[in-house]
Short mmCIF file of C-alpha atoms in Angstrom, two decimals:
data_model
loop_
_atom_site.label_atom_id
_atom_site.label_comp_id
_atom_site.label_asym_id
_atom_site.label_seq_id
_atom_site.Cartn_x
_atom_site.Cartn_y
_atom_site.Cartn_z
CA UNK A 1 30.52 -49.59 84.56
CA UNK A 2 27.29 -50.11 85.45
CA UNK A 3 26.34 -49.90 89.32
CA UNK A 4 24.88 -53.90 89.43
CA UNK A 5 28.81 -54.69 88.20
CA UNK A 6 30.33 -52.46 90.65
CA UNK A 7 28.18 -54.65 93.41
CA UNK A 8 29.32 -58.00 91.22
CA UNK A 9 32.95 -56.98 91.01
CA UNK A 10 32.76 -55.64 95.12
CA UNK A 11 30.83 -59.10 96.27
CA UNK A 12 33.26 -61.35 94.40
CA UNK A 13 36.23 -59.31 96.24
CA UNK A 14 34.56 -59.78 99.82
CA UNK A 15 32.94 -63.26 99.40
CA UNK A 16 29.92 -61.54 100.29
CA UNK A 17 26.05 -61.86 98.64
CA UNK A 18 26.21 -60.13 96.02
CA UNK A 19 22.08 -58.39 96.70
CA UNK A 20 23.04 -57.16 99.75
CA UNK A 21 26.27 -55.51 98.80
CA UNK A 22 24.25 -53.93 96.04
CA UNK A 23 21.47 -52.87 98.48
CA UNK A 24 24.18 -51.25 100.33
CA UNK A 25 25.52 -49.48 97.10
CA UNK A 26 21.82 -48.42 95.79
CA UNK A 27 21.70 -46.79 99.52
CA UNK A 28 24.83 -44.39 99.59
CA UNK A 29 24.87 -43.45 95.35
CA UNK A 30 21.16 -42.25 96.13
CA UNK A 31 22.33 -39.86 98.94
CA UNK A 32 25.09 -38.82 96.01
CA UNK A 33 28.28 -40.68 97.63
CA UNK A 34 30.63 -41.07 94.93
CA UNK A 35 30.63 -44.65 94.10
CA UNK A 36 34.39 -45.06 95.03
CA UNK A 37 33.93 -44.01 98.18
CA UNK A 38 30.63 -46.21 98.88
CA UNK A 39 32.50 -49.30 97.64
CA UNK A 40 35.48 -48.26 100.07
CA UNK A 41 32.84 -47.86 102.84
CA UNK A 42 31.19 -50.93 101.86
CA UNK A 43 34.92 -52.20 102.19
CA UNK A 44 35.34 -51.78 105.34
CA UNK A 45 32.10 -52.87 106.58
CA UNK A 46 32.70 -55.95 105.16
CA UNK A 47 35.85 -56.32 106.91
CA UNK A 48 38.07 -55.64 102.82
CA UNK A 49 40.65 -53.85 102.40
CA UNK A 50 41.13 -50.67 100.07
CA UNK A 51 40.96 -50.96 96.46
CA UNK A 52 44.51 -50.42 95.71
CA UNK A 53 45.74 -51.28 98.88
CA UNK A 54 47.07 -46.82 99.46
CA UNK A 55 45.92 -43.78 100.33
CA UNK A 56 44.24 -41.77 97.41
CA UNK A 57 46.90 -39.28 96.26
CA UNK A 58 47.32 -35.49 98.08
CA UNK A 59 45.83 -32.84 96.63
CA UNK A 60 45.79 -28.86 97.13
CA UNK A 61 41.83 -27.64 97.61
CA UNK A 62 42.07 -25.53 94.73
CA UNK A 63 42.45 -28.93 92.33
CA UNK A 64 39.78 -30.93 93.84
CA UNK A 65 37.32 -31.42 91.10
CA UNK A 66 33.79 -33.88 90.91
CA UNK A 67 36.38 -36.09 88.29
CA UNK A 68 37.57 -37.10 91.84
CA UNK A 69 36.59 -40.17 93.36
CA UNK A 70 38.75 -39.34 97.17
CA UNK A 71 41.30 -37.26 97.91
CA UNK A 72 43.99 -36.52 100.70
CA UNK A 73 44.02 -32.83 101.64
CA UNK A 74 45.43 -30.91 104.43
CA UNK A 75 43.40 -27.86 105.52
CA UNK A 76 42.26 -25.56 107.92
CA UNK A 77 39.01 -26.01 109.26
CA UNK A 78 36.83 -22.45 108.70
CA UNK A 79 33.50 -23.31 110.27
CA UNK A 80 31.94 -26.00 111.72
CA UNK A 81 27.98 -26.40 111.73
CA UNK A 82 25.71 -29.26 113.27
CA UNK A 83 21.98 -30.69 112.10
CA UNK A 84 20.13 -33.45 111.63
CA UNK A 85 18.83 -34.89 108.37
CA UNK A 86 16.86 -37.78 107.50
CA UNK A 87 18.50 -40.78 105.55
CA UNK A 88 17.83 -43.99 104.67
CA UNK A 89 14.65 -43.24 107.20
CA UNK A 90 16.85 -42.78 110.11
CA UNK A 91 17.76 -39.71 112.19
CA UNK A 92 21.11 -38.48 111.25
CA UNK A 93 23.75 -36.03 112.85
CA UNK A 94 26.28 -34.65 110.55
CA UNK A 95 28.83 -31.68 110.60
CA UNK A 96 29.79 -29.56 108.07
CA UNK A 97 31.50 -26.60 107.09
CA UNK A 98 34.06 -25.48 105.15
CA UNK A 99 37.93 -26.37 105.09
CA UNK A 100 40.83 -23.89 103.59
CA UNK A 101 44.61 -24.40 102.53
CA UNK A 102 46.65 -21.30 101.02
CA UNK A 103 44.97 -22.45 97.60
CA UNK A 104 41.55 -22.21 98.02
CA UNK A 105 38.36 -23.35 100.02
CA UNK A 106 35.97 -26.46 100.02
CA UNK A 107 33.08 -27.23 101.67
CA UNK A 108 32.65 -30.53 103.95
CA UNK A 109 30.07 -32.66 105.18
CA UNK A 110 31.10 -35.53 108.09
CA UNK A 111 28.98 -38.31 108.82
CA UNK A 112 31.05 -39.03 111.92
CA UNK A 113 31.64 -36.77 114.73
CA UNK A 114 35.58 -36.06 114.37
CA UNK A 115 35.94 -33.72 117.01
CA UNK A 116 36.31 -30.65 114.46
CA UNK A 117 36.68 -27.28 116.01
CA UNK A 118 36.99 -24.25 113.74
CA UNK A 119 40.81 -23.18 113.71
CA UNK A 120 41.75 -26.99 113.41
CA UNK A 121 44.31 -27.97 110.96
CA UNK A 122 43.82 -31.47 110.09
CA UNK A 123 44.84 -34.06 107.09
CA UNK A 124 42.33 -36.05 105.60
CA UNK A 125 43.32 -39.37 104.70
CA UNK A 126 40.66 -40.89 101.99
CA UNK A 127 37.85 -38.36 102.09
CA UNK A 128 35.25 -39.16 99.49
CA UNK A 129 34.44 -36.33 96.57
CA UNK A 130 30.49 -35.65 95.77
CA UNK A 131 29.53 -33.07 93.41
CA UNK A 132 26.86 -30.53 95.14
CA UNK A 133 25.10 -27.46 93.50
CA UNK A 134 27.78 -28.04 90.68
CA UNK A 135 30.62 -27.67 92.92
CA UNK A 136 33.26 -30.57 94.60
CA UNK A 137 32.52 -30.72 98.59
CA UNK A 138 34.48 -32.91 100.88
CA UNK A 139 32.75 -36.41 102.36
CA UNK A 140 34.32 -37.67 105.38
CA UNK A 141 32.87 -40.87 106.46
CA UNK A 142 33.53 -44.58 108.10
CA UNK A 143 36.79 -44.70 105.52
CA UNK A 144 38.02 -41.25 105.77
CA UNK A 145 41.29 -41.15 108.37
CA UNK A 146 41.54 -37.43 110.46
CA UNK A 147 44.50 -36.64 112.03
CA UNK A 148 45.42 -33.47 113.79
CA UNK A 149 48.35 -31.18 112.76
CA UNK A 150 50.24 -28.27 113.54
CA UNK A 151 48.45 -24.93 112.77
CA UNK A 152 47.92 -23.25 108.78
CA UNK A 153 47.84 -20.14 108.34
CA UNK A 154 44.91 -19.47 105.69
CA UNK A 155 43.71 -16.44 103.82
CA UNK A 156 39.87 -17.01 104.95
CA UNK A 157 38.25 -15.94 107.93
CA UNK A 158 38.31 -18.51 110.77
CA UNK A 159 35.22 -19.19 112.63
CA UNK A 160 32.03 -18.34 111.30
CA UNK A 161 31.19 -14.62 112.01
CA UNK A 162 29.47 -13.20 109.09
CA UNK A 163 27.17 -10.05 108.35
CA UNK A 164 24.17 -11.39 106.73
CA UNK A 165 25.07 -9.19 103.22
CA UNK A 166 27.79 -12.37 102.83
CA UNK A 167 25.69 -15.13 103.14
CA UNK A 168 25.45 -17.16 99.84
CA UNK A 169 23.25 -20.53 100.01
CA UNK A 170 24.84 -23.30 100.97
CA UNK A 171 27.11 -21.37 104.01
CA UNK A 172 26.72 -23.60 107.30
CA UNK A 173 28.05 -23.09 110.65
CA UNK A 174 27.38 -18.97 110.52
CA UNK A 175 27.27 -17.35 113.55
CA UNK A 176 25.35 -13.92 113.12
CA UNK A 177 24.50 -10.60 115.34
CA UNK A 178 20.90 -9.70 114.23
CA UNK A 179 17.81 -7.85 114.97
CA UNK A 180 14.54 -9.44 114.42
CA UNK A 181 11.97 -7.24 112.51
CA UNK A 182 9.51 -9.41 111.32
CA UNK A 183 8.27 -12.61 112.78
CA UNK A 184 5.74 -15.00 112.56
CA UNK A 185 4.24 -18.77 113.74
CA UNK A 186 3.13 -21.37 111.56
CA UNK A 187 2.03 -24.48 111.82
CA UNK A 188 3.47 -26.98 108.94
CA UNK A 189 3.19 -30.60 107.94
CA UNK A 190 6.56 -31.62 108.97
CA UNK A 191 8.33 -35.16 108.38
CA UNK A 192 7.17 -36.10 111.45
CA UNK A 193 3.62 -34.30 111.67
CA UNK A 194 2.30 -30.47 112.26
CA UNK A 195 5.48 -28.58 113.84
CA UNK A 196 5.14 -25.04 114.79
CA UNK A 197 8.10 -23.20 113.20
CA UNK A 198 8.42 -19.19 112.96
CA UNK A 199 9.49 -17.40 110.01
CA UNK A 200 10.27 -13.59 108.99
CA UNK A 201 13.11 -11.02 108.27
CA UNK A 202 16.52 -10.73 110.10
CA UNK A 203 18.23 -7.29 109.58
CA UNK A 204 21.73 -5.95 110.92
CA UNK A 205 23.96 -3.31 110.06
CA UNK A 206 24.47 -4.59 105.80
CA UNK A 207 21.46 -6.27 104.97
CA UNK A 208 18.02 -8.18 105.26
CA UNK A 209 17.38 -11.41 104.91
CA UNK A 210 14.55 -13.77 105.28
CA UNK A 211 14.85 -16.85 108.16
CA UNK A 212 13.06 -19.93 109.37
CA UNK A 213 13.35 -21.26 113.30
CA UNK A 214 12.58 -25.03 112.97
CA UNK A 215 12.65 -24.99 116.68
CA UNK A 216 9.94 -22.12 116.95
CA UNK A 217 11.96 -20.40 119.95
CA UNK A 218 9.89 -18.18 122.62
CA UNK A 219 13.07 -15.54 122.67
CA UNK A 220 12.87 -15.04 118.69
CA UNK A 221 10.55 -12.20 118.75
CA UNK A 222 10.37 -8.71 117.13
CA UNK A 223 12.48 -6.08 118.03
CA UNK A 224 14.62 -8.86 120.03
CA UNK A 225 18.49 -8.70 119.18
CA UNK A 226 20.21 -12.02 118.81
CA UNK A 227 23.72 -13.49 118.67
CA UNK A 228 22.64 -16.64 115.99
CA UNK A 229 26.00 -19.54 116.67
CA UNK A 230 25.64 -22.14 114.32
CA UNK A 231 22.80 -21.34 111.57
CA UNK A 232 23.03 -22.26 108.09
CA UNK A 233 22.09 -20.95 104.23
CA UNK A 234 19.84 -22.30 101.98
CA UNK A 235 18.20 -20.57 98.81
CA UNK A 236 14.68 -19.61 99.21
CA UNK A 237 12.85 -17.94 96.18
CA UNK A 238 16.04 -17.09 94.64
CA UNK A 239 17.05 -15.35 97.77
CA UNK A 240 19.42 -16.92 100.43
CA UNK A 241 17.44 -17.68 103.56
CA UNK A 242 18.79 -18.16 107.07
CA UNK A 243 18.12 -21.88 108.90
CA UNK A 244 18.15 -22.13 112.39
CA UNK A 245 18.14 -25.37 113.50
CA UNK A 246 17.96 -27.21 116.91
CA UNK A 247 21.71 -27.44 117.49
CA UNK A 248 21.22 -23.61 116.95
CA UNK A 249 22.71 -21.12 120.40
CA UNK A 250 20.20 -18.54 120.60
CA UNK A 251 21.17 -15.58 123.07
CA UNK A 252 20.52 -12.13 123.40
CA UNK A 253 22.64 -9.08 122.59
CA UNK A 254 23.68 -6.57 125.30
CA UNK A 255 23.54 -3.62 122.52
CA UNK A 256 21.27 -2.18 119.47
CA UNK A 257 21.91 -2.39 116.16
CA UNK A 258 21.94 0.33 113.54
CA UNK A 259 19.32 -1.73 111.19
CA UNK A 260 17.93 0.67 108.37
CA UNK A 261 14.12 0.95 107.57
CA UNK A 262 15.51 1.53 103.75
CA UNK A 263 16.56 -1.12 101.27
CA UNK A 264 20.10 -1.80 100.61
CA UNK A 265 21.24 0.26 97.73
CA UNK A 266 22.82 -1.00 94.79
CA UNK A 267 23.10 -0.38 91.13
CA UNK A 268 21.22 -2.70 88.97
CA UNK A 269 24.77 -4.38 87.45
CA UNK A 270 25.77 -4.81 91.26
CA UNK A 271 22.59 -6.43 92.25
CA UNK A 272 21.99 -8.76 89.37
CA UNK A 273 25.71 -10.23 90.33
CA UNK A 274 24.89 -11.36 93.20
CA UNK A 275 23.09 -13.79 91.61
CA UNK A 276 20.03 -13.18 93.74
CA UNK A 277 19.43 -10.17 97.18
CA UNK A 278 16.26 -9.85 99.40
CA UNK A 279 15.07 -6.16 99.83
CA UNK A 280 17.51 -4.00 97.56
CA UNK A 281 16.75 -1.08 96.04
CA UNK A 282 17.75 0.60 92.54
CA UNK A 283 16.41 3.63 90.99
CA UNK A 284 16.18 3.96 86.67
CA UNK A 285 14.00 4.48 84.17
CA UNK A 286 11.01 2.50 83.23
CA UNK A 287 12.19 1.95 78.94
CA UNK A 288 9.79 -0.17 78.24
CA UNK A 289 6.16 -2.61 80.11
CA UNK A 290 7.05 -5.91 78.78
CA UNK A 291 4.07 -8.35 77.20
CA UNK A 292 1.60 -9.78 79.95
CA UNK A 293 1.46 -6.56 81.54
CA UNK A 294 -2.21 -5.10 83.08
CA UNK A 295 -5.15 -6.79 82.79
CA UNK A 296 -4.20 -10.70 82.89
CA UNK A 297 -5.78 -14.29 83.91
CA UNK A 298 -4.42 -16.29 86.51
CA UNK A 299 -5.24 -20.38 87.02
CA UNK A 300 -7.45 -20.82 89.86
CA UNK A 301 -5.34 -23.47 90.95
CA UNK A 302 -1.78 -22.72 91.23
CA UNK A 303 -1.98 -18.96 90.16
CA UNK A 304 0.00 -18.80 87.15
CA UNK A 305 -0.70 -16.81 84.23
CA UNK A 306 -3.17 -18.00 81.83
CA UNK A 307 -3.52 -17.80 77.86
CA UNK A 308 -6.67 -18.62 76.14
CA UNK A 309 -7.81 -20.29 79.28
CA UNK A 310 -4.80 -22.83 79.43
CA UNK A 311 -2.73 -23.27 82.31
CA UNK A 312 0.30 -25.37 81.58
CA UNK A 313 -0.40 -27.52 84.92
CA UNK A 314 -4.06 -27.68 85.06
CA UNK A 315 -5.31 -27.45 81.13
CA UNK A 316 -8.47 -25.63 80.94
CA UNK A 317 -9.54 -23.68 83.76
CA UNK A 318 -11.90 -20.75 84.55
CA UNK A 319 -9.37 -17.74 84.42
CA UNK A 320 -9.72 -15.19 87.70
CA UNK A 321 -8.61 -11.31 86.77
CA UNK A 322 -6.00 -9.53 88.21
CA UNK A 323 -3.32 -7.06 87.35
CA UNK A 324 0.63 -7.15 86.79
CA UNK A 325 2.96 -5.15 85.24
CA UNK A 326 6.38 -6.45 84.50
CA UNK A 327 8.69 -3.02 83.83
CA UNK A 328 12.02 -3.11 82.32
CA UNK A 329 14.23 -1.14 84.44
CA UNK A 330 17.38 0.27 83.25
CA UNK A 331 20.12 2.95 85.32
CA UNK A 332 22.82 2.52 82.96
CA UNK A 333 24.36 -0.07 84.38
CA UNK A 334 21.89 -2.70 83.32
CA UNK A 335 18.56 -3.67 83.26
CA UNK A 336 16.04 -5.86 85.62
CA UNK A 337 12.59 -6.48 85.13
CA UNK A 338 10.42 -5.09 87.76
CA UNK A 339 7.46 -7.37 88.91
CA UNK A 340 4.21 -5.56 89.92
CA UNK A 341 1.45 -7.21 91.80
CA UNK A 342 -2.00 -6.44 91.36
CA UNK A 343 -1.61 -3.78 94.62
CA UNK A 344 0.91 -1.63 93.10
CA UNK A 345 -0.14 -2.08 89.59
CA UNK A 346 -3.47 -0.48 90.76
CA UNK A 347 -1.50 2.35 91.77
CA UNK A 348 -0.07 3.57 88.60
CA UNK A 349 -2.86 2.42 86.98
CA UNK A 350 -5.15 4.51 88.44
CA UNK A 351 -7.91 2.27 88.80
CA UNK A 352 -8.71 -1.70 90.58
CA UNK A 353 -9.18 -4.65 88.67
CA UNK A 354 -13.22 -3.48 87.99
CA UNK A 355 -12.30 -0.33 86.72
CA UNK A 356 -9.51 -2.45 84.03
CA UNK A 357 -12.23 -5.01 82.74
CA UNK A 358 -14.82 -1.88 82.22
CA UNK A 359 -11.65 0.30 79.82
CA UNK A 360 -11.38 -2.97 77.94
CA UNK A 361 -15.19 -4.14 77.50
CA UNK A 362 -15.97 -0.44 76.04
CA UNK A 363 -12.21 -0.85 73.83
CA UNK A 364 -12.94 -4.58 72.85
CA UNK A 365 -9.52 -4.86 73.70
CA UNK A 366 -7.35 -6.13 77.15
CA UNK A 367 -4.50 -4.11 75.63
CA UNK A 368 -5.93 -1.12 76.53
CA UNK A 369 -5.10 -1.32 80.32
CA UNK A 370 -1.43 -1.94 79.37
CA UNK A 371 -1.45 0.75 77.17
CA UNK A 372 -2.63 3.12 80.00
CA UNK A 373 -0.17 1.81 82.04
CA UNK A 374 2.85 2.44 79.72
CA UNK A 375 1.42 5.94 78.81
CA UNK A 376 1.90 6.76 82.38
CA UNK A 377 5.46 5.31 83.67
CA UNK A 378 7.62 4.47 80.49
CA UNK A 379 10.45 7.29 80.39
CA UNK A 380 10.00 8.54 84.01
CA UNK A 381 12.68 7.61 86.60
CA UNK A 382 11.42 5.66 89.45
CA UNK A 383 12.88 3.97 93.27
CA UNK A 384 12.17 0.35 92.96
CA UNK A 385 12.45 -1.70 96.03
CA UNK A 386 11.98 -5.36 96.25
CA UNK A 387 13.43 -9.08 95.85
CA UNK A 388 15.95 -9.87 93.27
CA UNK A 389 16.29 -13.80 91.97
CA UNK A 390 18.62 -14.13 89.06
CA UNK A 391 17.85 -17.34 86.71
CA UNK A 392 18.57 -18.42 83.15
CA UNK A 393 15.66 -16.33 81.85
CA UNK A 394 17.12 -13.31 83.40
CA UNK A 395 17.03 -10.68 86.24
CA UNK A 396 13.35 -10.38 88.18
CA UNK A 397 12.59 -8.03 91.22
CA UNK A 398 9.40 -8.68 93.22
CA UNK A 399 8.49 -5.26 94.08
CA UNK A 400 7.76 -3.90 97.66
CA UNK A 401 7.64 -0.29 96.81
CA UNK A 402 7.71 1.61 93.28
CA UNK A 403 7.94 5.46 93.63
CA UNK A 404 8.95 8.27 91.68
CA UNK A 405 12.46 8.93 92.28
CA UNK A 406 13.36 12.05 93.71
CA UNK A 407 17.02 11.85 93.42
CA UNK A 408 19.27 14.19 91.22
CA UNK A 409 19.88 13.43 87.67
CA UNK A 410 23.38 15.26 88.12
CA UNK A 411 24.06 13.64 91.36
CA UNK A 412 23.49 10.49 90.29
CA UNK A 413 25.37 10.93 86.50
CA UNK A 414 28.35 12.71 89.25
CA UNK A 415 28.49 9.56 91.19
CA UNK A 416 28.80 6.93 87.66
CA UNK A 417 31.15 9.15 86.22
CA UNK A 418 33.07 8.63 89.39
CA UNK A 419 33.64 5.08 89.36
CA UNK A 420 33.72 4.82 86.05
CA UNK A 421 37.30 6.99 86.27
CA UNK A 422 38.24 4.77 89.75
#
């Protein structure tokens, strides 16, 4: 059914006009409300009753699917995060979070303020089903009934405290112990003009992860150690990326943390299944320099790679030389390809980008440089540090630092034979 016979069928129930009601419906399907649950809103705005006249049926988390239009669930609530959006052109509060029963977890977003407090076990009653980054999440709204019951034990975590190694995207209403170890102000064109925000790396105890203060707070500086209550997750070059926003608490910790100068350490297997880490480190062997390695062209424009002086987005352009190598890295445990900028391509090439267009104007022949380059780090065993984002073309890591590895062959072959007998 098409949405202009949804707002037909909706109008002719409500003795309402039928443009408005369909305004109405454009509005709420274009912020992804299910349609059942915008034509139950619309409902009740227009002073209708339910389709169906009952409550949608009850439903464990675990079988919530997007085939749903609502749902009644009972849960406990897990976290419970606050921000402001823009829809429809308006400012908007809404709370979100995640909700648990024995079965399984979902996460929620409420477009009313229901008084949620982590810990909370509520029910409910009509809470619309949206589909978001593939999975079901929870929309309570103008329709949705929330009453308060007696407490649920659940097998999650109640309340938000996380180390930043367990953030995934889409986490809201995390409450985090950090030091800051990199920061720095810009100056953006925001939705509502320049805004100052500050940006930079967050470390504590497990990990590092990038962040961005849309409030650009005077106590977020570096070497300050924070208690972060209420901050959320979003990806950010295939890395997740904390969010502080302005409902944000920002206070200072009464202690250091042990925060590492080093790179987390991981196998390459363990890394690529995260799906995506900022700042890990794996040591292997270079096996092979893939194709569009050393001496390449890059589009003046947007700085992609060129071929033949084409750039995809910009047709012909004047091509600007640089260097890259793109290694395949492999410790037995799987491979990643390890992404060189011009910097650290220089240094195992021996030479800048001058010294790569002179070895190919006396060869006749760009190949040259990558040839060099593979002559000098294919079969050696190297420390690769850098950014890992995971995608359907495979496993990249932006490299920060690419070093010989001085670890022990046996050591290392010691510690695989280990878990492979756990």
């Amino acid at each position: 059914m098409s949405l202009d016979d949804h707002a037909e069928d909706l109008a002719s129930d409500l003795g309402v006009d039928k443009e408005e009601v369909k305004a109405d419906l454009e509005n709420l399907v274009e912020y992804s409300v299910p349609v059942d649950e915008a034509k139950q809103s619309l409902r009740r705005k227009y002073g209708g009753a339910s389709s169906g006249g009952s409550e949608p049926s009850r439903v464990d988390v675990a079988d919530i699917s997007t085939d749903d239009g609502s749902v009644t669930v009972t849960g406990t609530v897990l976290t419970v995060g606050k921000r402001s959006i823009r829809y429809q052109g308006n400012e908007q509060v809404i709370h979100e979070g995640e909700i648990a029963d024995e079965t399984g977890k979902i996460s929620y977003t409420a477009w009313e303020d229901f008084g949620l407090s982590p810990g909370d076990t509520i029910t409910a009653g009509n809470a619309g089903v949206r589909e978001w980054d593939g999975e079901p999440e929870l929309n309570l709204g103008e329709s949705t009934n929330v009453a308060f019951e007696e407490s649920m034990e659940v097998p999650y975590p109640v309340g938000g405290d996380a180390e930043l190694a367990d953030l995934e995207p889409g986490d809201r209403g995390v409450n985090l112990e950090v030091e800051v170890v990199e920061v720095e102000q810009k100056t953006i064109d925001g939705r509502d003009g320049e805004t100052d925000i500050l940006s930079g790396v967050l470390a504590d105890e497990s990990a590092r992860l990038p962040f961005t203060d849309w409030e650009a707070r005077p106590e977020i500086t570096e070497g300050a150690t924070l208690r972060l209550e209420d901050v959320y997750v979003r990806e950010f070059r295939g890395v997740p990326s904390v969010n502080l926003s302005e409902f944000t608490e920002v206070s200072a910790l009464d202690r250091d943390l042990d925060v590492s100068d080093t790179g987390t350490r991981m196998t390459v297997r363990d890394a690529v299944e995260t799906g995506g880490a900022y700042d890990v480190e794996v040591v292997g062997n270079v096996v092979a320099v893939r194709d569009g390695s050393g001496l390449i062209e890059r589009c003046p424009e947007c700085g992609r790679v060129i071929q033949n002086g084409q750039c995809r987005s910009h047709g012909d352009v004047d091509g600007q030389d640089d260097l890259r190598v793109k290694a395949i890295i492999d410790d037995g445990t799987g491979t990643v390809t390890a992404v060189l900028d011009d910097e650290r391509t220089a240094e195992v090439y021996g030479g800048d980008v001058e010294d790569a267009k002179a070895q190919a104007r006396d060869a006749m022949d760009k190949e040259v440089v990558a040839d060099t380059i593979r002559e000098r780090i294919v079969g050696r065993e190297y420390r690769v540090r850098g950014n890992l984002s995971v995608d359907d073309y495979g496993a990249n890591l932006e490299v920060t630092e690419f070093a010989r590895s001085a670890d022990s062959p046996a050591d290392r072959a010691n510690n695989l034979l280990s878990e492979v007998a756990e």
